[in-house]
XYZ file of C-alpha atoms in Angstrom:
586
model
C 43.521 -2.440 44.332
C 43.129 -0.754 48.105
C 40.654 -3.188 50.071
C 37.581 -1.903 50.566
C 37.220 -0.859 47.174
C 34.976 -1.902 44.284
C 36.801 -3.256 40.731
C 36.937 -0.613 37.830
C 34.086 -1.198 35.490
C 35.660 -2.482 31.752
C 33.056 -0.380 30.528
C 31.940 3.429 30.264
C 28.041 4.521 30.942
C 27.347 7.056 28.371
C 26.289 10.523 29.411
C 22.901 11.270 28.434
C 21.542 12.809 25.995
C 20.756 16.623 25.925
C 16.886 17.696 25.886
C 17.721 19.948 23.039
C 21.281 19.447 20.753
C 21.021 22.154 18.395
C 24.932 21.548 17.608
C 23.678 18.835 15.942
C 22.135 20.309 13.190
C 25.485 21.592 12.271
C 27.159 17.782 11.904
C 26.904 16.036 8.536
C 27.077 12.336 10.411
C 23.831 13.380 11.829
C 21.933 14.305 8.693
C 23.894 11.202 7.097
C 22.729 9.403 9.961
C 18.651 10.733 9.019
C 18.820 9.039 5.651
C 20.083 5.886 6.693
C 16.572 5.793 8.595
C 14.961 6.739 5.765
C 16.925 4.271 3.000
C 16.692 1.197 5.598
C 12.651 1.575 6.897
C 12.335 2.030 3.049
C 13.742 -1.675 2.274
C 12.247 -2.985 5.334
C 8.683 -2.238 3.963
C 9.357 -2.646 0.205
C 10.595 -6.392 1.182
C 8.423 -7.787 3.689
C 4.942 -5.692 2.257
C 5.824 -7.667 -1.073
C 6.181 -10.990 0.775
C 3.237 -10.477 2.534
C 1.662 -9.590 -0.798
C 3.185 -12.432 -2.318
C 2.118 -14.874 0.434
C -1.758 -13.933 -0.142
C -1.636 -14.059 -3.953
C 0.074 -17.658 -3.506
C -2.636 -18.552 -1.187
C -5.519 -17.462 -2.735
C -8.119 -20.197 -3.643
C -9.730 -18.287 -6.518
C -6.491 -17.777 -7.827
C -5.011 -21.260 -6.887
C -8.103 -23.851 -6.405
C -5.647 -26.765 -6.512
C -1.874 -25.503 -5.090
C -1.138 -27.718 -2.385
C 1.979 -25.777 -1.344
C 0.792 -22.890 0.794
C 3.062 -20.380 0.011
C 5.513 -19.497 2.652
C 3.359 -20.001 5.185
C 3.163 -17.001 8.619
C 6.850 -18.808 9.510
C 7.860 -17.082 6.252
C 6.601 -14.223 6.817
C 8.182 -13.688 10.020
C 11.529 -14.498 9.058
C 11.351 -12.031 6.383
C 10.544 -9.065 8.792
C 13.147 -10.681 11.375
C 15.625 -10.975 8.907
C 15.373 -7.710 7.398
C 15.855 -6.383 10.694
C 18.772 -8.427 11.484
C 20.288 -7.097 8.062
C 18.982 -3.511 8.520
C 20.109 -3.199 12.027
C 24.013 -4.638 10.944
C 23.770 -2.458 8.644
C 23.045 0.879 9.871
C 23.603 0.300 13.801
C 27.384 2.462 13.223
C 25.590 5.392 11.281
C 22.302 5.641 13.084
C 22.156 2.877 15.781
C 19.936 1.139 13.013
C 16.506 2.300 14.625
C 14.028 1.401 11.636
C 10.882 2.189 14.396
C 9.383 4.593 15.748
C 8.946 2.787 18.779
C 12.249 1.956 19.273
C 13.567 5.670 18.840
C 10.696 6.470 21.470
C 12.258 4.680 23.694
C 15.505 5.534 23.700
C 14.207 8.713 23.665
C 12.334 8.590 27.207
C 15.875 6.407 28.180
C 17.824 10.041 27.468
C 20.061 8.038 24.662
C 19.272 10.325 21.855
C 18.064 13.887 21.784
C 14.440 15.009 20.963
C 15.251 17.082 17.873
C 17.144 13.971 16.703
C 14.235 11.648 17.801
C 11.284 13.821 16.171
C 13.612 13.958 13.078
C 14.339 10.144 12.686
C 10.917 8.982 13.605
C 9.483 11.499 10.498
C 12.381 9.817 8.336
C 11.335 6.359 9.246
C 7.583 7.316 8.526
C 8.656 9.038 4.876
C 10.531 6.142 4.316
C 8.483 3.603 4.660
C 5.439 5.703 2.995
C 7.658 5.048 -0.032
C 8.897 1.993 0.238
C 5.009 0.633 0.102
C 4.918 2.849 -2.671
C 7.534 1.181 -4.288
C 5.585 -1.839 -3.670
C 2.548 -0.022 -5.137
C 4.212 1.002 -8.531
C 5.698 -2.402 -9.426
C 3.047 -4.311 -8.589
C -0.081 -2.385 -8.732
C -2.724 -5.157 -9.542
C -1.789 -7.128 -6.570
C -0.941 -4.422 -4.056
C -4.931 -3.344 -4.715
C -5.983 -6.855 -4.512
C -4.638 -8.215 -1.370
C -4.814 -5.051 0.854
C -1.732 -3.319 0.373
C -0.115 -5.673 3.245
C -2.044 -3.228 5.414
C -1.803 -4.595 8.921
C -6.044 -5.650 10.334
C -7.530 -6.993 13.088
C -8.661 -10.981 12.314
C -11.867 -12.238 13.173
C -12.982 -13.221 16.639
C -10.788 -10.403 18.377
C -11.692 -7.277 20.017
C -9.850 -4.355 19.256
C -8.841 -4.543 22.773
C -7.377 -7.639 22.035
C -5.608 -6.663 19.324
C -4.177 -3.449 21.401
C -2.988 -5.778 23.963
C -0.901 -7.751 21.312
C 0.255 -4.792 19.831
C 1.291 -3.536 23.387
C 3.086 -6.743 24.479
C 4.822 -7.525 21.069
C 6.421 -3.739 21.196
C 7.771 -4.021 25.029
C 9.341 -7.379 23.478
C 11.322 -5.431 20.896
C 12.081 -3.019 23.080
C 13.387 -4.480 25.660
C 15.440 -6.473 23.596
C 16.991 -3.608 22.148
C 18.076 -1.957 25.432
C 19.446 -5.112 26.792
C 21.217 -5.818 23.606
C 22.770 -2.256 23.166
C 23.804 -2.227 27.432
C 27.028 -0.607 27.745
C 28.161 -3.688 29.451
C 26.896 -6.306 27.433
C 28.244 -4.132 24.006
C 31.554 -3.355 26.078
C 32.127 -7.451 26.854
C 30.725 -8.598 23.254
C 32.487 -5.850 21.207
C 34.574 -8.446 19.482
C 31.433 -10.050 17.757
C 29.400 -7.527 16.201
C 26.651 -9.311 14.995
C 25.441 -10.240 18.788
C 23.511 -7.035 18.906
C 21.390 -7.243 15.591
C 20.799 -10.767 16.099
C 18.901 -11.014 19.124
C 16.639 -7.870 17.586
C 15.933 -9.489 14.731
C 15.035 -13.234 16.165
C 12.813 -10.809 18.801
C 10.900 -9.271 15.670
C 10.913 -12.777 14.086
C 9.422 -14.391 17.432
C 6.744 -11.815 17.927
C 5.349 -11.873 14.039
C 4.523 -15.665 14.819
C 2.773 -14.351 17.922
C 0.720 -12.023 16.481
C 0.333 -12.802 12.865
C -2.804 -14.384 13.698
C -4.253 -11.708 15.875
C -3.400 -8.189 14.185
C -1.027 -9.148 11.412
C 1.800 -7.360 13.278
C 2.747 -3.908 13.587
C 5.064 -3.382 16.893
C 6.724 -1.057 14.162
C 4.703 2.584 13.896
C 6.446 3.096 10.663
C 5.199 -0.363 8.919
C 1.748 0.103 10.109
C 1.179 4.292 8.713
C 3.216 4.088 5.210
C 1.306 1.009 4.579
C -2.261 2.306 5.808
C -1.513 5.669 4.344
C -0.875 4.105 0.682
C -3.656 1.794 0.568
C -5.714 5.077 1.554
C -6.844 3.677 4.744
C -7.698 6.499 7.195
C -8.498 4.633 10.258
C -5.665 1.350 9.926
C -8.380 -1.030 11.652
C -11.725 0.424 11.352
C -12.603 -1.043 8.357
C -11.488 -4.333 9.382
C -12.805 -4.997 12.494
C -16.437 -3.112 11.753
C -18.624 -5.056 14.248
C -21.341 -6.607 11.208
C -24.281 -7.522 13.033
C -25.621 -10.093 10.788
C -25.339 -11.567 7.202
C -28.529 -13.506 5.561
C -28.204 -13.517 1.788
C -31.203 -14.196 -0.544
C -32.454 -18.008 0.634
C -34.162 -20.380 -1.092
C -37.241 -21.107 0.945
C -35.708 -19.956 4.812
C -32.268 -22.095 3.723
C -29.418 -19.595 4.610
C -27.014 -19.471 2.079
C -23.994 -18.234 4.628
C -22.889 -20.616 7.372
C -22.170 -19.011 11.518
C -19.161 -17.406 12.620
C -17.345 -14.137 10.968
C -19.193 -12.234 9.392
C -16.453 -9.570 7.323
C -15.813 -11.991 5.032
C -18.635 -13.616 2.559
C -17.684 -17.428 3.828
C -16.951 -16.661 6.953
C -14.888 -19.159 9.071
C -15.545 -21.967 6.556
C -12.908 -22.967 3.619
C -13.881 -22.489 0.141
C -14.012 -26.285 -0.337
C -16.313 -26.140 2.977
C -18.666 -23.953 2.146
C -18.883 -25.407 -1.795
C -19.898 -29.003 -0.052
C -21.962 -27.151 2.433
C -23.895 -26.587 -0.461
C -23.910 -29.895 -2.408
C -22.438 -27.124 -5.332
C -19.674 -28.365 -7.749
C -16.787 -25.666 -8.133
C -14.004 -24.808 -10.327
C -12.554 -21.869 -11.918
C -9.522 -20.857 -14.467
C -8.084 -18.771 -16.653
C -8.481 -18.215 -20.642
C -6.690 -15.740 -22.745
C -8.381 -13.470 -25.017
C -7.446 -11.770 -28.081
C -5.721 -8.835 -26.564
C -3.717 -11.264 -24.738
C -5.092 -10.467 -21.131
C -5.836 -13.159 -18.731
C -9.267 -13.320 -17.700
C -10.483 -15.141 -14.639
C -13.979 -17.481 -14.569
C -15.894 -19.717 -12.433
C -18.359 -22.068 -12.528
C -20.716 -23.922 -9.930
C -22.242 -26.725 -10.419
C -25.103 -28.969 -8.636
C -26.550 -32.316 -9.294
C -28.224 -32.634 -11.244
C -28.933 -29.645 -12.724
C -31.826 -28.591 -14.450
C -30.404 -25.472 -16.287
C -27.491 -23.756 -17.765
C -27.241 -19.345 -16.131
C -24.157 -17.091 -17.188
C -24.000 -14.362 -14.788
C -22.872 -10.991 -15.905
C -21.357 -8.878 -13.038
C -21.467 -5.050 -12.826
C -18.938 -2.380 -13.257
C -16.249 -2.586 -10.223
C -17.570 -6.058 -9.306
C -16.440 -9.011 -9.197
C -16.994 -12.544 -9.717
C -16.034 -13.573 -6.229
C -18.030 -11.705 -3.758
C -21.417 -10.961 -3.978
C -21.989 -12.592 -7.149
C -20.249 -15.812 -6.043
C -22.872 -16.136 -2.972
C -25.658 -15.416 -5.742
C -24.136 -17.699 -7.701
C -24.367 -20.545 -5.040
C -27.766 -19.953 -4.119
C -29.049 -20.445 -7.733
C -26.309 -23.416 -8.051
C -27.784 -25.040 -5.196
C -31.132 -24.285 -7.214
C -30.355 -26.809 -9.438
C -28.677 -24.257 -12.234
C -25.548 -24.688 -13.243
C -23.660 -21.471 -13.224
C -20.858 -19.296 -14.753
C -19.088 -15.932 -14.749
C -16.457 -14.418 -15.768
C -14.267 -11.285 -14.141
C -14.316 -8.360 -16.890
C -11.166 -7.159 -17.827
C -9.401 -4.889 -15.126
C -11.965 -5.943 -12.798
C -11.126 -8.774 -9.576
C -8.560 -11.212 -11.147
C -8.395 -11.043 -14.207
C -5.598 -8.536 -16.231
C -6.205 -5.340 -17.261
C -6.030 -1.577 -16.237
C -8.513 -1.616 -12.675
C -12.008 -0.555 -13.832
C -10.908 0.787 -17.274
C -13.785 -0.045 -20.080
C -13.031 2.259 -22.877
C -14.620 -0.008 -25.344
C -17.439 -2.300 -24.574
C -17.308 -4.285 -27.712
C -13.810 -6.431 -26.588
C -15.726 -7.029 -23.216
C -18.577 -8.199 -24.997
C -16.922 -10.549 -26.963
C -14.891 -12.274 -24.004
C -18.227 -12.736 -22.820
C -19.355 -14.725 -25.465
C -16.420 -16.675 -25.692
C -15.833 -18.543 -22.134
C -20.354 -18.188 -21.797
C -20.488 -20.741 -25.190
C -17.731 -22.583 -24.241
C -19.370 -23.108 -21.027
C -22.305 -24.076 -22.667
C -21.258 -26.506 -25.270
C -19.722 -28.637 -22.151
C -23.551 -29.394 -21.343
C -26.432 -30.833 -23.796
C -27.858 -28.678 -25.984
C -31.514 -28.887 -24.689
C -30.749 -27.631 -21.585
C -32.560 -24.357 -21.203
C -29.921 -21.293 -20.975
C -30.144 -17.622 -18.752
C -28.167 -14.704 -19.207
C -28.273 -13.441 -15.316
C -27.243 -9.137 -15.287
C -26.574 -6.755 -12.450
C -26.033 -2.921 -12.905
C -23.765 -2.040 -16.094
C -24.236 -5.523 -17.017
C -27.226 -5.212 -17.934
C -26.295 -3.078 -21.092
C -23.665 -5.681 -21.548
C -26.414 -9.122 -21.691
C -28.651 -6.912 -23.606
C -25.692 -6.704 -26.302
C -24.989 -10.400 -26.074
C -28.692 -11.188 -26.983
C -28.248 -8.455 -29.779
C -25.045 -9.272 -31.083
C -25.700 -13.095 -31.572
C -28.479 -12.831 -34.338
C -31.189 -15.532 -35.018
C -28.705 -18.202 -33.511
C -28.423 -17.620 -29.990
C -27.473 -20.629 -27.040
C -28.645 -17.543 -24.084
C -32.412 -16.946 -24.872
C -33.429 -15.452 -22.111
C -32.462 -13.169 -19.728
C -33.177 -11.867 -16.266
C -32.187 -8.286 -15.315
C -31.464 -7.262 -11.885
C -30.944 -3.876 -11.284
C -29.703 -3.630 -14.532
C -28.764 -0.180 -16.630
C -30.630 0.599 -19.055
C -30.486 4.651 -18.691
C -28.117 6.259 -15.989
C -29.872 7.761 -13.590
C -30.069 11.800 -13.683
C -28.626 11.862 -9.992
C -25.659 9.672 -10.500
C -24.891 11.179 -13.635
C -21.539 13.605 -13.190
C -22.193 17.347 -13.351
C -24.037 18.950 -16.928
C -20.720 20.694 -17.929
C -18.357 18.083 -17.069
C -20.664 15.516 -18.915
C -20.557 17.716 -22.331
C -16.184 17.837 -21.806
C -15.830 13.846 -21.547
C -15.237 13.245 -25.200
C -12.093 15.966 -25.117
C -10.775 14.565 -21.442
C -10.960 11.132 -22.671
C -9.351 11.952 -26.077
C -6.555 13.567 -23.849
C -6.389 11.530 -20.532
C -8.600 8.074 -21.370
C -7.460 6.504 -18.183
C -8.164 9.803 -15.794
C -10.235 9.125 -13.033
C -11.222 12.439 -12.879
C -15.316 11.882 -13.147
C -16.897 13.027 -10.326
C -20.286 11.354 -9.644
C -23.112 12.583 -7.240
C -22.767 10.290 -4.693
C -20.666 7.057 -3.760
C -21.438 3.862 -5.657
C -21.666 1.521 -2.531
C -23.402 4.322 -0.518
C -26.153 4.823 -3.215
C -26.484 1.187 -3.894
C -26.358 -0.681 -0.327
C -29.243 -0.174 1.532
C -28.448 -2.106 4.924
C -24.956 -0.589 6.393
C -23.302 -3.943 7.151
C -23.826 -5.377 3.715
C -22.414 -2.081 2.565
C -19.276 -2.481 4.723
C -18.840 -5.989 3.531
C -18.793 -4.909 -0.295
C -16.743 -1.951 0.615
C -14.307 -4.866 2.409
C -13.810 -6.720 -1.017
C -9.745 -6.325 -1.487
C -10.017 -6.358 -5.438
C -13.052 -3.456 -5.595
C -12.277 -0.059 -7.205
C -13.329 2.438 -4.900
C -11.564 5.443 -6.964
C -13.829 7.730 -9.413
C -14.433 6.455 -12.632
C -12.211 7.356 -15.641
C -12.787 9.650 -18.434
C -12.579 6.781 -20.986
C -15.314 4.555 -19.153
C -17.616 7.031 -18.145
C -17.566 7.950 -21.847
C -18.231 4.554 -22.613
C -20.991 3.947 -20.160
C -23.084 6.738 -21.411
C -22.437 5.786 -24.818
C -23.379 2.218 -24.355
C -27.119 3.599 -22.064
C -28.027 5.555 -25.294
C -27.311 2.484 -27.436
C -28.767 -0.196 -26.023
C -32.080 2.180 -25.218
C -32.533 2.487 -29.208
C -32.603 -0.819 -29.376
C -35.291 -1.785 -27.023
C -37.294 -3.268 -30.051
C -35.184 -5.837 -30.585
C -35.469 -7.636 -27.404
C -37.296 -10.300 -27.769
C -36.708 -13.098 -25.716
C -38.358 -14.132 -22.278
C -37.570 -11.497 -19.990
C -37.724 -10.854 -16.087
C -36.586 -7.134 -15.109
C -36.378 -6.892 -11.094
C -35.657 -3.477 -10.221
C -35.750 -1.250 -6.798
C -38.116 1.763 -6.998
C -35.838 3.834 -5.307
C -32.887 3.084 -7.326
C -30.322 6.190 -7.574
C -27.626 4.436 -10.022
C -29.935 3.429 -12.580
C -32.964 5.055 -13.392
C -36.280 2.751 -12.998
C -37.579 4.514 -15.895
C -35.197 3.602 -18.193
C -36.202 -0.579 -17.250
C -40.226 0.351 -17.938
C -39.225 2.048 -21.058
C -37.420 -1.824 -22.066
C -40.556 -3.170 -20.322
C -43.217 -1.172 -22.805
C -40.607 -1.740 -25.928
C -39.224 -5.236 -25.787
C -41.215 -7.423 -28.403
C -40.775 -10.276 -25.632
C -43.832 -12.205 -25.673
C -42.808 -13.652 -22.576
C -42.313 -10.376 -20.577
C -41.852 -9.858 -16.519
C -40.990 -6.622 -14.701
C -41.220 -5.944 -10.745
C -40.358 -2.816 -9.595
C -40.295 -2.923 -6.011
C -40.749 0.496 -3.899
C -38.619 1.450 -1.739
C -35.657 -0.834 -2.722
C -32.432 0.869 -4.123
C -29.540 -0.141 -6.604
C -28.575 -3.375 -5.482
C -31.202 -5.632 -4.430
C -29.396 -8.182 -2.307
C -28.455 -5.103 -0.424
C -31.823 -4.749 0.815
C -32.875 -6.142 4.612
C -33.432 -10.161 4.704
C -37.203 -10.012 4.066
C -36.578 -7.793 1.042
C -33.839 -10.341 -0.035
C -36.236 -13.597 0.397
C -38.861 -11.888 -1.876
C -36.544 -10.451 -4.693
C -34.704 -13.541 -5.064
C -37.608 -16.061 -4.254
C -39.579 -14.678 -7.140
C -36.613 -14.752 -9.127
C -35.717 -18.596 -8.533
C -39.858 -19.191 -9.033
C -40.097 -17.273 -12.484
C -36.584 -19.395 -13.757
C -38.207 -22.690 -12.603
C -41.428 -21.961 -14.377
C -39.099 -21.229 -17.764
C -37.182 -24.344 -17.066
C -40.568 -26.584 -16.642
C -42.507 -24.296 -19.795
C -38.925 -25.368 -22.213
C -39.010 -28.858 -20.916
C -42.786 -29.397 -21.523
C -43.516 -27.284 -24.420
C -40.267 -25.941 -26.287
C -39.266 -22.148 -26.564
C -41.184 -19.240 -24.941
C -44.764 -19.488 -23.785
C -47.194 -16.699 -23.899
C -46.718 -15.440 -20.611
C -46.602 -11.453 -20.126
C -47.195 -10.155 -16.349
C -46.552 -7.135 -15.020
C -46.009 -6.508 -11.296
C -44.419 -3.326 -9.483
């Protein structure tokens, strides 16, 4: 070597990258190299969507009251995604330089390593693959994808969006920065003899930054992840309906005694643990699982104070659930002194079954019966006992009360909301109406039925409480199929013929301004029902769903509610069944 003169690199800069390669559309490696993107963002989201999936159903304390274990725990989680990477990136890195992100192919992009026709190309494989690879996810396991968000990255409570953004920002200069340094033409001309030293420090980077920002955003840093998830679980804005700024949350009190605690407010107990918020409210809980005759799991709950003065199986409505709304109505009369129970319908929140698929009321009816006695007979007999009904579910306690003859544990019944007629302007269109028998002969489980309006929009009066319901991961938000619609208007035109029959002590709450179902059809039951014990308040101005209403509405809906129960309870205790009472309010 002459003095003077510098040593001879042992390694070669690469020249960079055309603007435009057009010859490249010509070369097989480079469309070989296009569905490697495609075949490894595709694993990358069907394994690490279904751990997150898995994580959240192992962790869920409806579904679990008792594990101790966990689940895998955010560590897990992140050594999934980092590990997939590290795989992936072995993998691939000789076909396409094992990319997987959006971001990543961005930046080498701006860094002139890869053409743009070649960067636009592999970031709209990466996208395409890992829209199906969530889909994947989706088909196999379909129940659970729906329930626990579709591993759809959102925004946790007590950060700004800004927050988040910042995470997000930071996380993806950490993966990208470890990529360039670990691809360097110096460092890969020195380390050439170990090949994994590249994918390695990629994947621990991915791995370290998902235990960053699990917490805050769940962790995208990967453009690809975030859009085939979002775009599967049909979210059109990723965060907005996660981190929708809810102003306030007061649900129906017992005498100015909030039934939700401080803090978050997307989520119906906030920051408090189930086991929190259960002692909060000196209420008793437990749920399971029993096994009905079609051999579907169905989930149930009760609550249970001390001591209690009264025995209430609640009956939720079509696309509900047992654990959102109804669970914090079910703690406020708990914490009333009324022991409590409900059960999830089939295909409805955690229990088995096609999602919101009644084609026959009849089985539903019957695993009603069966966990409400069973509930029963584990208190004493001269307890008094409520059948509690929101929305469809109203048919449904009506046909309980029906069904069970002259010997009957739930002998009385309070109807909130409750159908007894569908209303005229929820009703689909005439002609399609007149065509459900053929659709649902031909396609039962189509949801084809187009209704005039949304459910949560027609039934939610105050926009944060209709946010929240919106928010519940196990809801059906999809259109109602051809099968259950049938059903539902068969099951309004039964239960209306038999408003005779009713004749039990009877409370009928009911907004005046309902749009789901009709008021008339509840002062039709009111004027029918041989109840000589008879109550109905129609209140103007209220809509479907009465605990949707502002908290003043709330307090008086539910106030008189707990009042008219407490009178039964004292009118059983003093002076056996029923009472001559009949009022009428509106």
């Amino acid at each position: 070597m002459v003095e003077g003169e510098c040593p001879a690199k042992d390694y070669q800069d690469p020249p960079p990258a055309p603007l435009v390669d057009a010859q490249e559309l010509a070369k097989w490696s480079f469309y070989r190299a296009l569905i490697a993107e495609f075949i490894a963002t595709l694993l990358f989201l069907y394994i690490t969507v279904l751990t997150v999936i898995g994580y959240k159903s192992q962790t869920d304390p409806l579904k679990n009251p008792d594990d101790q274990c966990g689940g895998v725990g955010i560590l897990g989680i992140a050594w999934a995604f980092g590990g997939m990477i590290f795989v992936l990136v072995y993998c691939t890195a000789g076909i396409s330089g094992g990319h997987i992100n959006p971001a990543v192919t961005f930046g080498l992009f701006l860094a002139r390593k890869v053409s743009l026709i070649r960067a636009v190309l592999y970031m709209v494989a990466q996208c395409l693959g890992a829209i199906c690879g969530v889909g994947l996810v989706k088909a196999f396991q379909n129940s659970y994808y729906d329930r626990y968000g579709g591993g759809a990255n959102e925004l946790a409570a007590g950060y700004s969006k800004g927050v988040g953004l910042a995470a997000e920002i930071i996380g993806t200069f950490v993966l990208v920065y470890t990529v360039f340094s670990a691809t360097d033409p110096k460092r890969s001309a020195r380390d050439s003899h170990i090949p994994v030293l590249a994918p390695l420090p990629i994947g621990f980077a991915v791995f370290m930054v998902h235990l960053a920002t699990i917490p805050i955003t769940g962790t995208g840093i990967n453009p690809a992840r975030s859009f085939g998830a979002a775009v599967i679980y049909n979210k059109e804005k990723a965060w907005d309906d996660q981190v929708v700024d809810i102003l306030g949350w007061t649900i129906h009190r017992c005498r100015h005694c909030s039934v939700l605690p401080p803090g978050e407010r997307s989520k119906p107990f906030r920051l408090l643990t189930p086991t929190e918020f259960y002692a909060r409210h000196s209420v008793c809980h437990s749920s399971d699982y029993i096994t009905n005759a079609r051999a579907l799991k169905l989930f149930t709950q009760s609550w249970t104070p001390l001591p209690l003065t009264t025995i209430i199986a609640i009956v939720h409505g079509f696309t509900g659930e047992s654990s959102w709304f109804v669970q914090l109505t079910a703690v406020h009369l708990a914490k009333s002194g009324f022991a409590t129970c409900a059960i999830d319908h089939q295909g409805h929140g955690f229990s088995d079954g096609l999602v919101a698929h009644i084609p026959d009321i009849n089985p539903v009816v019957d695993d009603c019966v069966t966990f409400f006695d069973s509930f029963r007979a584990k208190h004493p007999p001269s307890l008094p006992s409520f059948l509690y009904a929101e929305s469809l579910d109203g048919a449904i306690s009506l046909l309980i009360h029906l069904w069970r003859g002259p010997s009957r544990p739930w002998d009385r019944l309070v109807l909130n909301g409750a159908m007894r007629g569908i209303s005229a302007k929820f009703k689909p269109p005439w002609p399609l109406e007149h065509f459900l028998s053929l659709v649902a002969a031909v396609v039962p489980t189509w949801q084809v039925v187009p209704t005039r309006g949304s459910l949560p929009n027609l039934s939610f009066k105050e926009e944060w409480k209709r946010r929240l319901a919106i928010a519940s991961p196990r809801r059906s938000m999809a259109r109602p199929r051809a099968a259950t619609a049938l059903e539902l208007l068969r099951v309004s035109r039964e239960v209306q013929g038999r408003f005779e029959e009713v004749d039990v002590p009877l409370l009928i709450v009911h907004g005046g301004d309902d749009l789901v179902c009709d008021p008339a059809g509840v002062e039709e039951l009111y004027r029918r029902a041989a109840s000589k014990d008879k109550t109905i308040r129609v209140y103007p101005g209220m809509w479907h769903q009465l605990v949707g209403e502002p908290e003043e509405n709330v307090e008086l809906v539910f106030g008189e509610i707990v009042d008219w129960l407490r009178t039964r309870v004292e009118l059983a205790t003093a002076a056996g069944e029923g009472g001559g009472l009949r009022t009428r309010e509106s």
